[in-house]
Coordinates of C-alpha atoms in Angstrom, one line a residue:
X126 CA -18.4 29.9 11.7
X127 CA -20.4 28.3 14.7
X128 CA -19.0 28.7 17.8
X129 CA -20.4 25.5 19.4
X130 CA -18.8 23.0 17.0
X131 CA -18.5 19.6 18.9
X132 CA -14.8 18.6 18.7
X133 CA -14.3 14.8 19.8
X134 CA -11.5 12.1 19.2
X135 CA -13.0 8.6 18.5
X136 CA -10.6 5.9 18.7
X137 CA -11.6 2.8 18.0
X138 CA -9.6 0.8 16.2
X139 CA -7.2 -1.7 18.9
X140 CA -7.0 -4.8 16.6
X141 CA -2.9 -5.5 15.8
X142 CA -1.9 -2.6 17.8
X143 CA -3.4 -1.3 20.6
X144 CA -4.3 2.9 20.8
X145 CA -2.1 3.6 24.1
X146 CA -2.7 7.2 26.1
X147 CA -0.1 9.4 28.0
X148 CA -2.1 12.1 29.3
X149 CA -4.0 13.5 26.3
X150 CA -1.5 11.7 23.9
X151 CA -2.8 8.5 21.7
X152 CA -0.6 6.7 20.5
X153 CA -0.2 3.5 18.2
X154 CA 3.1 2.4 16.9
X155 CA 4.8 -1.4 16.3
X156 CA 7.7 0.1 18.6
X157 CA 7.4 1.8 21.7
X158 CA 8.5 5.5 20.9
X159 CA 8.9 7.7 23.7
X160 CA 6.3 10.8 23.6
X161 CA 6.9 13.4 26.1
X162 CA 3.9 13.7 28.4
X163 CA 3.4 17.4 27.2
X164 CA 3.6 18.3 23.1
X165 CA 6.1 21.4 22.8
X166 CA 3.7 22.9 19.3
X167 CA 5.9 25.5 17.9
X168 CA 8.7 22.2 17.4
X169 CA 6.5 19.3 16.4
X170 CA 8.0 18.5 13.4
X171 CA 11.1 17.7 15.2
X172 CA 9.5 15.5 17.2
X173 CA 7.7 13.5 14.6
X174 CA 11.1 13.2 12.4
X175 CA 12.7 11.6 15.1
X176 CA 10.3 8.6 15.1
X177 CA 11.7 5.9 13.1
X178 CA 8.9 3.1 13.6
X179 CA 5.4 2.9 11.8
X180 CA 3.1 5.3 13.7
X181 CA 0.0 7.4 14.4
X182 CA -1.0 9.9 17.0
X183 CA -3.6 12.3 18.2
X184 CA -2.4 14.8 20.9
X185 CA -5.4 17.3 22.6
X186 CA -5.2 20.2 24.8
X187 CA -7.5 23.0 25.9
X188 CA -6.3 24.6 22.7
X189 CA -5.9 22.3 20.2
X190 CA -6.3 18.6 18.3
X191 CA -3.1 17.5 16.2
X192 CA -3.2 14.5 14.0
X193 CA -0.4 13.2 12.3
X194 CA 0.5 9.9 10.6
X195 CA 4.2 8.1 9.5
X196 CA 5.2 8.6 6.1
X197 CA 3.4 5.8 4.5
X198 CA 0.1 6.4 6.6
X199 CA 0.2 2.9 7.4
X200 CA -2.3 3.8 10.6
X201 CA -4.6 5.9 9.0
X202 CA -6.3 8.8 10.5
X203 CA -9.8 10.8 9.2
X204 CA -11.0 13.5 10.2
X205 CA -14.7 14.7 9.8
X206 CA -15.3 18.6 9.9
X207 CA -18.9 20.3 9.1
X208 CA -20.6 23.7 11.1
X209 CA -21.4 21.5 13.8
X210 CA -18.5 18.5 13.8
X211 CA -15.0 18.0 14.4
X212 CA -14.1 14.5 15.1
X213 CA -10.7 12.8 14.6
X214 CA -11.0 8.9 14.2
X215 CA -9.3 5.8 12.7
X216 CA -12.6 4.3 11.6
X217 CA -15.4 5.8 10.0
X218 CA -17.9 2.7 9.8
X219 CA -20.0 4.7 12.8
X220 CA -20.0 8.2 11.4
X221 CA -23.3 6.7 9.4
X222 CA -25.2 5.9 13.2
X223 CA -24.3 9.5 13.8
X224 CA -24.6 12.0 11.1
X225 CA -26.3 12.2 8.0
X226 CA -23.3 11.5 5.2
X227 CA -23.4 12.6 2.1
X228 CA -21.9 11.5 -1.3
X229 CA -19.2 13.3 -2.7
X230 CA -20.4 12.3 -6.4
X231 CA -17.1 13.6 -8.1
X232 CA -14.6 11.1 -6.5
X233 CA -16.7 8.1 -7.4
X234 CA -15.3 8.0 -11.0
X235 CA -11.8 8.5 -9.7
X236 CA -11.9 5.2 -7.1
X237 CA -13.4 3.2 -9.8
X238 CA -10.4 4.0 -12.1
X239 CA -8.1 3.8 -9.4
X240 CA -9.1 1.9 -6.2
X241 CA -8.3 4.7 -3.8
X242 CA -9.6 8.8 -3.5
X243 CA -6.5 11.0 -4.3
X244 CA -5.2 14.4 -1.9
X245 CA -7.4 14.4 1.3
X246 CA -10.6 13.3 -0.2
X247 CA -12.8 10.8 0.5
X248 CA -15.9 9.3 -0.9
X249 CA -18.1 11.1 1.8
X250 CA -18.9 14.8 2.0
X251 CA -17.6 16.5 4.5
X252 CA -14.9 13.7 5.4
X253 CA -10.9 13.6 4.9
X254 CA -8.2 12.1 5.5
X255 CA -4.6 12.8 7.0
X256 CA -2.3 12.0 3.8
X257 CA 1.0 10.1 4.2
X258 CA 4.0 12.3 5.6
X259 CA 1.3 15.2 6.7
X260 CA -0.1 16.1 10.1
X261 CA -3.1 18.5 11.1
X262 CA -3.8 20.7 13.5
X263 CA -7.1 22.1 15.0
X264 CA -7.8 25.1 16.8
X265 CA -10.7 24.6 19.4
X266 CA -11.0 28.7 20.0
X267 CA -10.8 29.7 16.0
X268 CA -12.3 26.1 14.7
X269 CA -9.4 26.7 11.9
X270 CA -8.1 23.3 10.5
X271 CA -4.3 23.7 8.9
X272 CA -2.8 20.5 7.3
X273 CA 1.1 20.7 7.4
X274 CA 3.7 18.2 5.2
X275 CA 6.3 16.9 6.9
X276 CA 7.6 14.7 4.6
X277 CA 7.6 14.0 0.9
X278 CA 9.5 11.2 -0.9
X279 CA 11.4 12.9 -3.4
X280 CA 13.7 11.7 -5.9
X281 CA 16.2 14.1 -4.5
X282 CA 19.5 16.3 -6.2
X283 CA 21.6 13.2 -6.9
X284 CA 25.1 13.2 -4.2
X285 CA 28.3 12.9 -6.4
X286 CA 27.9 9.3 -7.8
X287 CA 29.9 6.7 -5.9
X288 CA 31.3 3.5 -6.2
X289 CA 29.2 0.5 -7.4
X290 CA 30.9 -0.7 -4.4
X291 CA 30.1 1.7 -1.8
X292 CA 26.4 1.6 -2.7
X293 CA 26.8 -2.1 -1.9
X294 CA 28.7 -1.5 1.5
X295 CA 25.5 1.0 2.4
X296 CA 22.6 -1.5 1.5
X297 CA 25.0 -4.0 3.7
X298 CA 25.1 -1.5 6.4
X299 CA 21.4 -1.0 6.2
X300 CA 20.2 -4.6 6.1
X301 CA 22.3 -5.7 9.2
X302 CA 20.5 -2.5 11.5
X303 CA 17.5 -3.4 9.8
X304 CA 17.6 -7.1 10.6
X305 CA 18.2 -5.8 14.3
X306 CA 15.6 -3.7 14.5
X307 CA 13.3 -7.0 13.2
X308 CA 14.6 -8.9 15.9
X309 CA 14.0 -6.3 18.8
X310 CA 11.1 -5.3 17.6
X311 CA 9.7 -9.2 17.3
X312 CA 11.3 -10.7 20.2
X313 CA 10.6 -14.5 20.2
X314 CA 7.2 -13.6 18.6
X315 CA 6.8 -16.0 15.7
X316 CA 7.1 -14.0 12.1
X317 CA 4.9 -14.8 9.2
X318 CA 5.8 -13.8 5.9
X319 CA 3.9 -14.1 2.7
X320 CA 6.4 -15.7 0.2
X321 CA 5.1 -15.5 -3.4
X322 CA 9.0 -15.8 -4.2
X323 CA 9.6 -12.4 -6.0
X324 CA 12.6 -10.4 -4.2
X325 CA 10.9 -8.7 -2.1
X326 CA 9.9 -11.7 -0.1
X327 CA 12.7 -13.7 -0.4
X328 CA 15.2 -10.2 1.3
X329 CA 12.7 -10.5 4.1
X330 CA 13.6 -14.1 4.7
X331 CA 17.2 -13.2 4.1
X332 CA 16.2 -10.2 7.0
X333 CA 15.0 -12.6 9.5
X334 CA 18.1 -15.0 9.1
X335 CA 20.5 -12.5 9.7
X336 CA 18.6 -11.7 12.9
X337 CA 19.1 -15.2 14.0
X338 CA 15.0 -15.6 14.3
X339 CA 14.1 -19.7 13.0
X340 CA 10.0 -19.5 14.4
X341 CA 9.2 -18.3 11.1
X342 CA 6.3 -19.5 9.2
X343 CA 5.9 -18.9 5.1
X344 CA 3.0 -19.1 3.2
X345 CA 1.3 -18.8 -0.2
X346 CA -1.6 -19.2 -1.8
X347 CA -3.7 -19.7 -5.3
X348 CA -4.9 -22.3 -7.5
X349 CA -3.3 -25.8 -7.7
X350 CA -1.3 -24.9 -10.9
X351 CA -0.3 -21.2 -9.4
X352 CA 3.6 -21.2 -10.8
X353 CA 4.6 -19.2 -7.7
X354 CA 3.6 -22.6 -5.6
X355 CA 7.0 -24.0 -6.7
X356 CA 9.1 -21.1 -6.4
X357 CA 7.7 -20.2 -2.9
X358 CA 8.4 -23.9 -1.6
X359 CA 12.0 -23.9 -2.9
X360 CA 13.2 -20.9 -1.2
X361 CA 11.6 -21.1 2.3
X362 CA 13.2 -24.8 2.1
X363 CA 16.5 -22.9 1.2
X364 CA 16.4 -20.9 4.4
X365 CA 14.9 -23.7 6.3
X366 CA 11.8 -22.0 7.4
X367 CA 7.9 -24.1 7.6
X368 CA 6.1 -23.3 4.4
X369 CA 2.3 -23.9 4.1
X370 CA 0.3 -23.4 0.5
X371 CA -3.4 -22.5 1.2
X372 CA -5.2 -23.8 -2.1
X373 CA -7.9 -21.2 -3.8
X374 CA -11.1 -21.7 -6.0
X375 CA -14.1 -19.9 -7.6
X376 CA -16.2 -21.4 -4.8
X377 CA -13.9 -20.3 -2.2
X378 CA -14.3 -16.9 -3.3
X379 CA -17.8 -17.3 -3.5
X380 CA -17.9 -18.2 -0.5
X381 CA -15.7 -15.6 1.0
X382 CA -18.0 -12.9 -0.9
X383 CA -21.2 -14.2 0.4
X384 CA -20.3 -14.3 3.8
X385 CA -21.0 -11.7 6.5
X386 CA -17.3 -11.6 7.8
X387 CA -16.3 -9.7 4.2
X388 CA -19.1 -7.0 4.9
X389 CA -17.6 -6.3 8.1
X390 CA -13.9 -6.3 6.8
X391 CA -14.9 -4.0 3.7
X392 CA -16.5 -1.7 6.2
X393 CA -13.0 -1.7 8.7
X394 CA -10.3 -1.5 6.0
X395 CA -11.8 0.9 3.4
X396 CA -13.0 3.8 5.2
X397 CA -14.5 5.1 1.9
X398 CA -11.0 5.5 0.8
X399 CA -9.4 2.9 -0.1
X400 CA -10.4 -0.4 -2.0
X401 CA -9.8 -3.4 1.1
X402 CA -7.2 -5.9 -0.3
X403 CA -8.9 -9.3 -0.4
X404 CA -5.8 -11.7 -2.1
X405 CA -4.7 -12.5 1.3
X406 CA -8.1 -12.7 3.0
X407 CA -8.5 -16.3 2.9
X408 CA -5.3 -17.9 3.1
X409 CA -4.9 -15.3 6.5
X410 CA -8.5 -16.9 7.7
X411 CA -7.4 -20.3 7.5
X412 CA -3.9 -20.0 9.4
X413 CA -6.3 -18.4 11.8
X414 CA -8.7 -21.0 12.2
X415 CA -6.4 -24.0 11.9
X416 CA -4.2 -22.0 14.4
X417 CA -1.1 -22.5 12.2
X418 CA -0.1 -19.7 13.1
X419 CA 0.2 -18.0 16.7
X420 CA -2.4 -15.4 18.1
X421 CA 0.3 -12.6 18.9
X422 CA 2.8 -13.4 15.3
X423 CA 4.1 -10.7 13.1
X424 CA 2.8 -10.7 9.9
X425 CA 5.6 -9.8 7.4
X426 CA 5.0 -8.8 3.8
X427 CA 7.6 -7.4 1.6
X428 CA 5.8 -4.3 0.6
X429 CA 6.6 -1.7 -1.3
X430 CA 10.5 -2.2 -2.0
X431 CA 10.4 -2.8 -5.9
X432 CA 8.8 0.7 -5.7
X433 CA 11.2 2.3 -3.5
X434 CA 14.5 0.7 -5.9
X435 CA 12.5 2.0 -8.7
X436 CA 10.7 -0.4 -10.6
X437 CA 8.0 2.0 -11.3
X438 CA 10.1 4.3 -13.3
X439 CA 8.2 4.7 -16.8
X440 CA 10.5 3.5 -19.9
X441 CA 9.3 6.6 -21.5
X442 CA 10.7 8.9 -18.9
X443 CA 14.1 7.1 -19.0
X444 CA 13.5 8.0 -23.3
X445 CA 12.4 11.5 -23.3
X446 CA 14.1 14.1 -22.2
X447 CA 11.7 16.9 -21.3
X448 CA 8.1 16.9 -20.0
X449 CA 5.2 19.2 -19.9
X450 CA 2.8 19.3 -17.2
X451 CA 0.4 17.2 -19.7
X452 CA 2.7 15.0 -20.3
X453 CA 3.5 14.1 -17.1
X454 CA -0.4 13.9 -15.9
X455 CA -0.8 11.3 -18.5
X456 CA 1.7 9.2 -17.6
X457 CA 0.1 8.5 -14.0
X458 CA -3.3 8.4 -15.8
X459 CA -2.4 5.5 -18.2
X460 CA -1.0 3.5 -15.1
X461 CA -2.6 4.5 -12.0
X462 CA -6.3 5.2 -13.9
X463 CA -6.9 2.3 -15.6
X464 CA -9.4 -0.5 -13.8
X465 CA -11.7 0.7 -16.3
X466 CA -11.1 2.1 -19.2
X467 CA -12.9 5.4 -20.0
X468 CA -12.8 8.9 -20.6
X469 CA -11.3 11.2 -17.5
X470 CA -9.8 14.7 -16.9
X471 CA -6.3 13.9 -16.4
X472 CA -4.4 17.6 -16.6
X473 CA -5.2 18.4 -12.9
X474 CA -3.4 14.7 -11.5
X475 CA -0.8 17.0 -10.3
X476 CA 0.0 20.7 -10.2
X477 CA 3.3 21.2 -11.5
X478 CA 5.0 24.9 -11.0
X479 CA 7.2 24.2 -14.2
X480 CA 6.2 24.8 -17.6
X481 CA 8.8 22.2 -18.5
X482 CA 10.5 19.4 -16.4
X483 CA 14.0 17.3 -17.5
X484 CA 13.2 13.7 -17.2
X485 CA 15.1 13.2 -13.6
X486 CA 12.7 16.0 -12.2
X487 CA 9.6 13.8 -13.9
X488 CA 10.5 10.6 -12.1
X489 CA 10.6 12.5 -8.9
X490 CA 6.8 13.9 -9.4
X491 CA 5.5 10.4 -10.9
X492 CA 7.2 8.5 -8.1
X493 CA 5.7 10.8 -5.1
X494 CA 2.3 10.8 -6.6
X495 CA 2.5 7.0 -6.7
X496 CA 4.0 6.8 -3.4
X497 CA 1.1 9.1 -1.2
X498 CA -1.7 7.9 -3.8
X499 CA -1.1 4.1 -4.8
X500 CA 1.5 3.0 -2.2
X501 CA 0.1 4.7 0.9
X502 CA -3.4 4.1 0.2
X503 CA -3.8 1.0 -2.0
X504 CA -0.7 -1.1 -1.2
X505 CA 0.0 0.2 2.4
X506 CA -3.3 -0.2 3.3
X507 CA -3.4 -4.1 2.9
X508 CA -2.3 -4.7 6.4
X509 CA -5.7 -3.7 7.6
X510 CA -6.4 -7.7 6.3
X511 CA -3.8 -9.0 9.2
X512 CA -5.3 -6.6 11.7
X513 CA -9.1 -7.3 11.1
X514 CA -7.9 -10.8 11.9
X515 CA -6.1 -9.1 15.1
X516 CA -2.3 -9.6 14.1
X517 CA 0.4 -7.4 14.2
X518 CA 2.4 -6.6 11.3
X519 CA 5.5 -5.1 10.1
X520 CA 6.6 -3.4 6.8
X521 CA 10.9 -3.4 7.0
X522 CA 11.2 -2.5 3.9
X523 CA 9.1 1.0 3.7
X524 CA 11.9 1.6 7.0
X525 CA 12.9 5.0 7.1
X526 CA 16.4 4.4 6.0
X527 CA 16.0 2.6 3.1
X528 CA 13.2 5.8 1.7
X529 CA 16.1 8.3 2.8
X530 CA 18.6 5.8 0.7
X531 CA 16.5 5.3 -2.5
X532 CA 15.4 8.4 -2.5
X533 CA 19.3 9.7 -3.1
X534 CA 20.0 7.1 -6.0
X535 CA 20.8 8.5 -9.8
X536 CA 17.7 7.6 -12.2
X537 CA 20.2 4.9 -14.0
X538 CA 20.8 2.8 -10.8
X539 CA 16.6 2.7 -10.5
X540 CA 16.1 1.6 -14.6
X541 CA 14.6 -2.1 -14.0
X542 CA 15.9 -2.5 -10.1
X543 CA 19.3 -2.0 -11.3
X544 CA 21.0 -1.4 -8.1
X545 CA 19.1 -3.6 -6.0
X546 CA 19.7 -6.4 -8.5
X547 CA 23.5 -6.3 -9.2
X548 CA 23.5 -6.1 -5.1
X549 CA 21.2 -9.0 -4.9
X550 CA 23.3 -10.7 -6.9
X551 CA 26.4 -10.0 -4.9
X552 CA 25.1 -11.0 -1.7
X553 CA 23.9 -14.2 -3.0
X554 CA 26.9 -14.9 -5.4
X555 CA 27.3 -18.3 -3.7
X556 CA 23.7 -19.6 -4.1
X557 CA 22.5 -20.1 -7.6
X558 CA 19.1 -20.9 -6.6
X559 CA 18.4 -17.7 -4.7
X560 CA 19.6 -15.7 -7.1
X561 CA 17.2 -17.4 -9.9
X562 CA 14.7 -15.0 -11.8
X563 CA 11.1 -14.7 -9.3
X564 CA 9.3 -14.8 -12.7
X565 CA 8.2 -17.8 -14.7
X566 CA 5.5 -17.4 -16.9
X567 CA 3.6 -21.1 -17.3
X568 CA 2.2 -21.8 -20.9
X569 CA -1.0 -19.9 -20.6
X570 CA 0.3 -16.8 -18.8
X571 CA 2.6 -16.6 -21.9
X572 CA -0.6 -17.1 -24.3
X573 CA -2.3 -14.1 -22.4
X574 CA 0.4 -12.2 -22.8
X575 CA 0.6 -12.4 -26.5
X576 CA -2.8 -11.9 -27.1
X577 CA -3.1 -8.6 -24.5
X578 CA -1.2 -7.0 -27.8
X579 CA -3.4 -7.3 -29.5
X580 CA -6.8 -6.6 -27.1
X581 CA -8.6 -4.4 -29.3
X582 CA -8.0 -5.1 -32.5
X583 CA -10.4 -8.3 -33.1
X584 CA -14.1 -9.1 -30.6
X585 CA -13.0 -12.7 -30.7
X586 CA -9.4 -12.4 -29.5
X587 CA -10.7 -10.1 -26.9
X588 CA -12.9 -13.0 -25.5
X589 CA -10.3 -15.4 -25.8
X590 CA -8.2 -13.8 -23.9
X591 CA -10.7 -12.9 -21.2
X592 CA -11.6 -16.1 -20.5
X593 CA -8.6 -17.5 -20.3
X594 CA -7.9 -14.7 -17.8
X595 CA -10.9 -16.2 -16.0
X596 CA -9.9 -20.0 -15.8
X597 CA -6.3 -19.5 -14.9
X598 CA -5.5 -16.5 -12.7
X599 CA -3.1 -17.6 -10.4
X600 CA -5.0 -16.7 -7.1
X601 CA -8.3 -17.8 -8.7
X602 CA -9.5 -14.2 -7.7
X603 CA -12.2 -14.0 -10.5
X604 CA -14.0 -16.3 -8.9
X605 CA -15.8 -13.8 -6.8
X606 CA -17.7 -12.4 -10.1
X607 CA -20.4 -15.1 -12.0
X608 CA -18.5 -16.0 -15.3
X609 CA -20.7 -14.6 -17.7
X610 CA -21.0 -11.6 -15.7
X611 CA -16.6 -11.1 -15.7
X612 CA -17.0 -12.0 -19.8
X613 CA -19.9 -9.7 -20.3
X614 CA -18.7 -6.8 -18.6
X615 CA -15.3 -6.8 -19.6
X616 CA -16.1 -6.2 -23.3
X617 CA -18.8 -4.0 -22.9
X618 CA -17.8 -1.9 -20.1
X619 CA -14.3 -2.6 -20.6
X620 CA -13.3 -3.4 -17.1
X621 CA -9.8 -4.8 -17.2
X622 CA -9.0 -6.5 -13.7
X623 CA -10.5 -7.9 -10.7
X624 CA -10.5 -4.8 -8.9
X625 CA -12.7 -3.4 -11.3
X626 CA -15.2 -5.0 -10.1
X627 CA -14.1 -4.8 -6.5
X628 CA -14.8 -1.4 -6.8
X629 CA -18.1 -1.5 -8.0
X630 CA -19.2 -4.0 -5.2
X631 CA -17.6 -1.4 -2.2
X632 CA -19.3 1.5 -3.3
X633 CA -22.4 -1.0 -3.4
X634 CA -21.7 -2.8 -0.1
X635 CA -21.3 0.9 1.4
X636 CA -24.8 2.1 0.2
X637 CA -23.5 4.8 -1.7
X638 CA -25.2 5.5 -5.0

């Protein structure tokens, strides 16, 4: 090992919130957490289980570097470590200016499939990153690196099964602190909230009501016919908040794709990790412009709660009672791996221990693979579109409670949302047109969905369908791929959403071949 390895921290990322520093401590968080001035090692964990708000922090002494982000790795860190390198940063776009970076050719494959590098990887030799829930510390003297888990959402030992009622008095319990901590974290900042009118959005707007905050703003977006339009406007006019519809096209997204800005947001948000989320791009870019919305606003989305009250639980694992390590590989292949559809080595997703695994113990592993792979770094990661545009956000529903609640919840209560429905449903007993279904398929979403059943078995129902796919997507997002380029590469290399060819144009825009 050399001796002389340059260790630095490079910081550089300020945009939402601002990187503060008490005395060797950084520090970013959308609260203000108390640090001590002087990191007591041998106890950190304690320390970084106390924190309750979204987070990230680098601490250095004459000894040591330690990195750690929140359990969603909402403010990533990297870190890049070679015999002559150590550097911890939150943005990799000027690593390139510095060193010579190579390709790590295996994960290529693996972020076309699936948007995102899994474990610590990257697309970049050499280059890592600090996984959700985890926190690493560097020696300066011994130049060891040592990754530590502090977290991990499991779908824990079940507590004796209560009441449907007492689940119902807890979620009541949690929303009111929750709505609390919206408010003091917010002030009289002005909240923004994506509404596309699913659940999600419309218990962040029941959130902000029961914090008493009325400078709200909602907003969607998509193509005039988008069937979420309707539903959006209906229940921000229920809770009496300003809604505004930004209108998308094909040459919108052309536009958006040719233009310079995109490069640059690619560059900031994927940190040859993580496919950038575009759907909000230009409907954010407008409010901005127009100055609809205020410079210093919260931006609000209703991430990742269907996931947390299980709607990712597999039918097959509700259906089967045991699972072998195969088994359970190739359920999170056939969801997680599928923007294109080829051949892959699935058996090494996960390492299981267990030969054999009862289905409660499979929905544990699926869900925390999907919530440090998919959630953390494809989902989560979307708020780097608010920042780049120099907003703050929040994400209420990832709050710390509500993982330490869902995670406790027998595997019947998280079949289809169960729990949180039948409580949705209770809390809004009194207004029928909250409680109506956030799905309603218009006449050509229905004729796609028929015809997905039967996507292989005839050329010409395959083409049908994909262009219909093409015309009517709600947020016109295949407009940012030529027509006959979407049709022609969907049938022969059987790329199946938008995102598969988001993929291919990062690893293009990033130079890496």
């Amino acid at each position: 090992m050399n001796n002389n390895i340059l260790s630095r921290i490079v910081l550089r990322n300020n945009k939402g919130y601002a990187w503060e520093n008490n005395n060797g401590l950084f520090y970013k968080s959308d609260e203000s957490p108390v640090f001590p001035s002087a990191i007591d090692i041998d106890n950190i964990e304690i320390l970084i289980n106390q924190i309750t708000s979204s987070f990230s922090f680098v601490y250095e002494n004459e000894d040591v570097i330690i990195a750690c982000v929140d359990r969603i790795r909402s403010m990533p860190l990297f870190y890049y470590f070679d015999e002559n390198n150590f550097i911890i940063t939150d943005n990799t776009t000027f690593l390139d200016k510095e060193i010579s970076l190579e390709l790590e050719g295996e994960f290529i494959d693996e972020f076309k499939l699936t948007g995102f590098v899994t474990k610590n990887n990257t697309l970049v030799k050499n280059l890592y990153q600090i996984e959700a829930g985890a926190y690493l510390v560097y020696n300066k003297r011994t130049h060891k690196c040592v990754i530590k888990q502090y977290f991990s959402f499991e779908r824990e030992e079940y507590l004796p099964e209560k009441k449907e009622s007492d689940y119902f008095n807890d979620l009541d319990n949690l929303y009111v602190n929750l709505a609390k901590k919206i408010k003091k974290q917010v002030g009289d900042k002005q909240c923004v909230v994506p509404l596309s009118g699913g659940y999600d959005s419309r218990l962040i707007l029941y959130l902000l009501k029961e914090a008493g905050i009325t400078n709200v703003v909602c907003f969607s977006y998509g193509i005039k016919s988008n069937y979420e339009k309707n539903i959006s406007k209906k229940i921000a006019d229920l809770f009496n908040f300003k809604w505004i519809f930004v209108e998308y096209s094909e040459g919108l997204w052309l536009n958006t794709l040719n233009s310079p800005k995109i490069k640059e947001y690619f560059d900031f948000s994927g940190n040859y990790t993580s496919l950038p989320h575009i759907q909000d791009f230009p409907a954010i870019e407008f409010l901005v412009s127009k100055k609809i919305i205020d410079y210093d606003s919260y931006i609000i989305p209703g991430h990742s709660y269907d996931f947390l009250a299980g709607s990712h639980l597999n039918k097959k694992i509700i259906n089967k009672k045991q699972f072998s390590n195969e088994e359970i590989n190739k359920l999170i292949f056939e969801k997680h791996y599928s923007l294109v559809i080829q051949k892959y080595d699935h058996r090494k997703i996960v390492n299981i221990n267990n030969e054999i695994l009862d289905n409660t113990e499979a929905f544990s592993i699926v869900d925390e693979w999907n919530w440090k792979e998919r959630q953390s770094k494809f989902i989560v990661n979307s708020v780097r579109v608010y920042e780049f545009f120099d907003l703050k956000w929040l994400l209420p529903l990832w709050d710390k409670t509500l993982m330490d609640f869902w995670s406790k919840i027998p595997m019947e209560y998280c079949i289809e949302r169960n729990l949180f429905k039948l409580h949705f449903n209770y809390r809004f007993n009194n207004n029928e047109e909250i409680l109506k279904d956030n799905i309603s398929f218009s006449k050509k979403d229905a004729i796609k969905s028929l015809m997905k059943k039967w996507y292989f078995s005839s050329i010409l129902l395959n083409t049908i369908t994909i262009i219909i796919s093409y015309t009517s997507e709600n947020y016109s997002l295949f407009g940012v791929v030529p027509r006959k380029k979407f049709i022609i590469e969907s049938i022969l290399k059987k790329k199946t959403s938008i995102n598969s060819f988001l993929s291919e144009y990062y690893i293009k825009q990033n130079k890496i071949k």
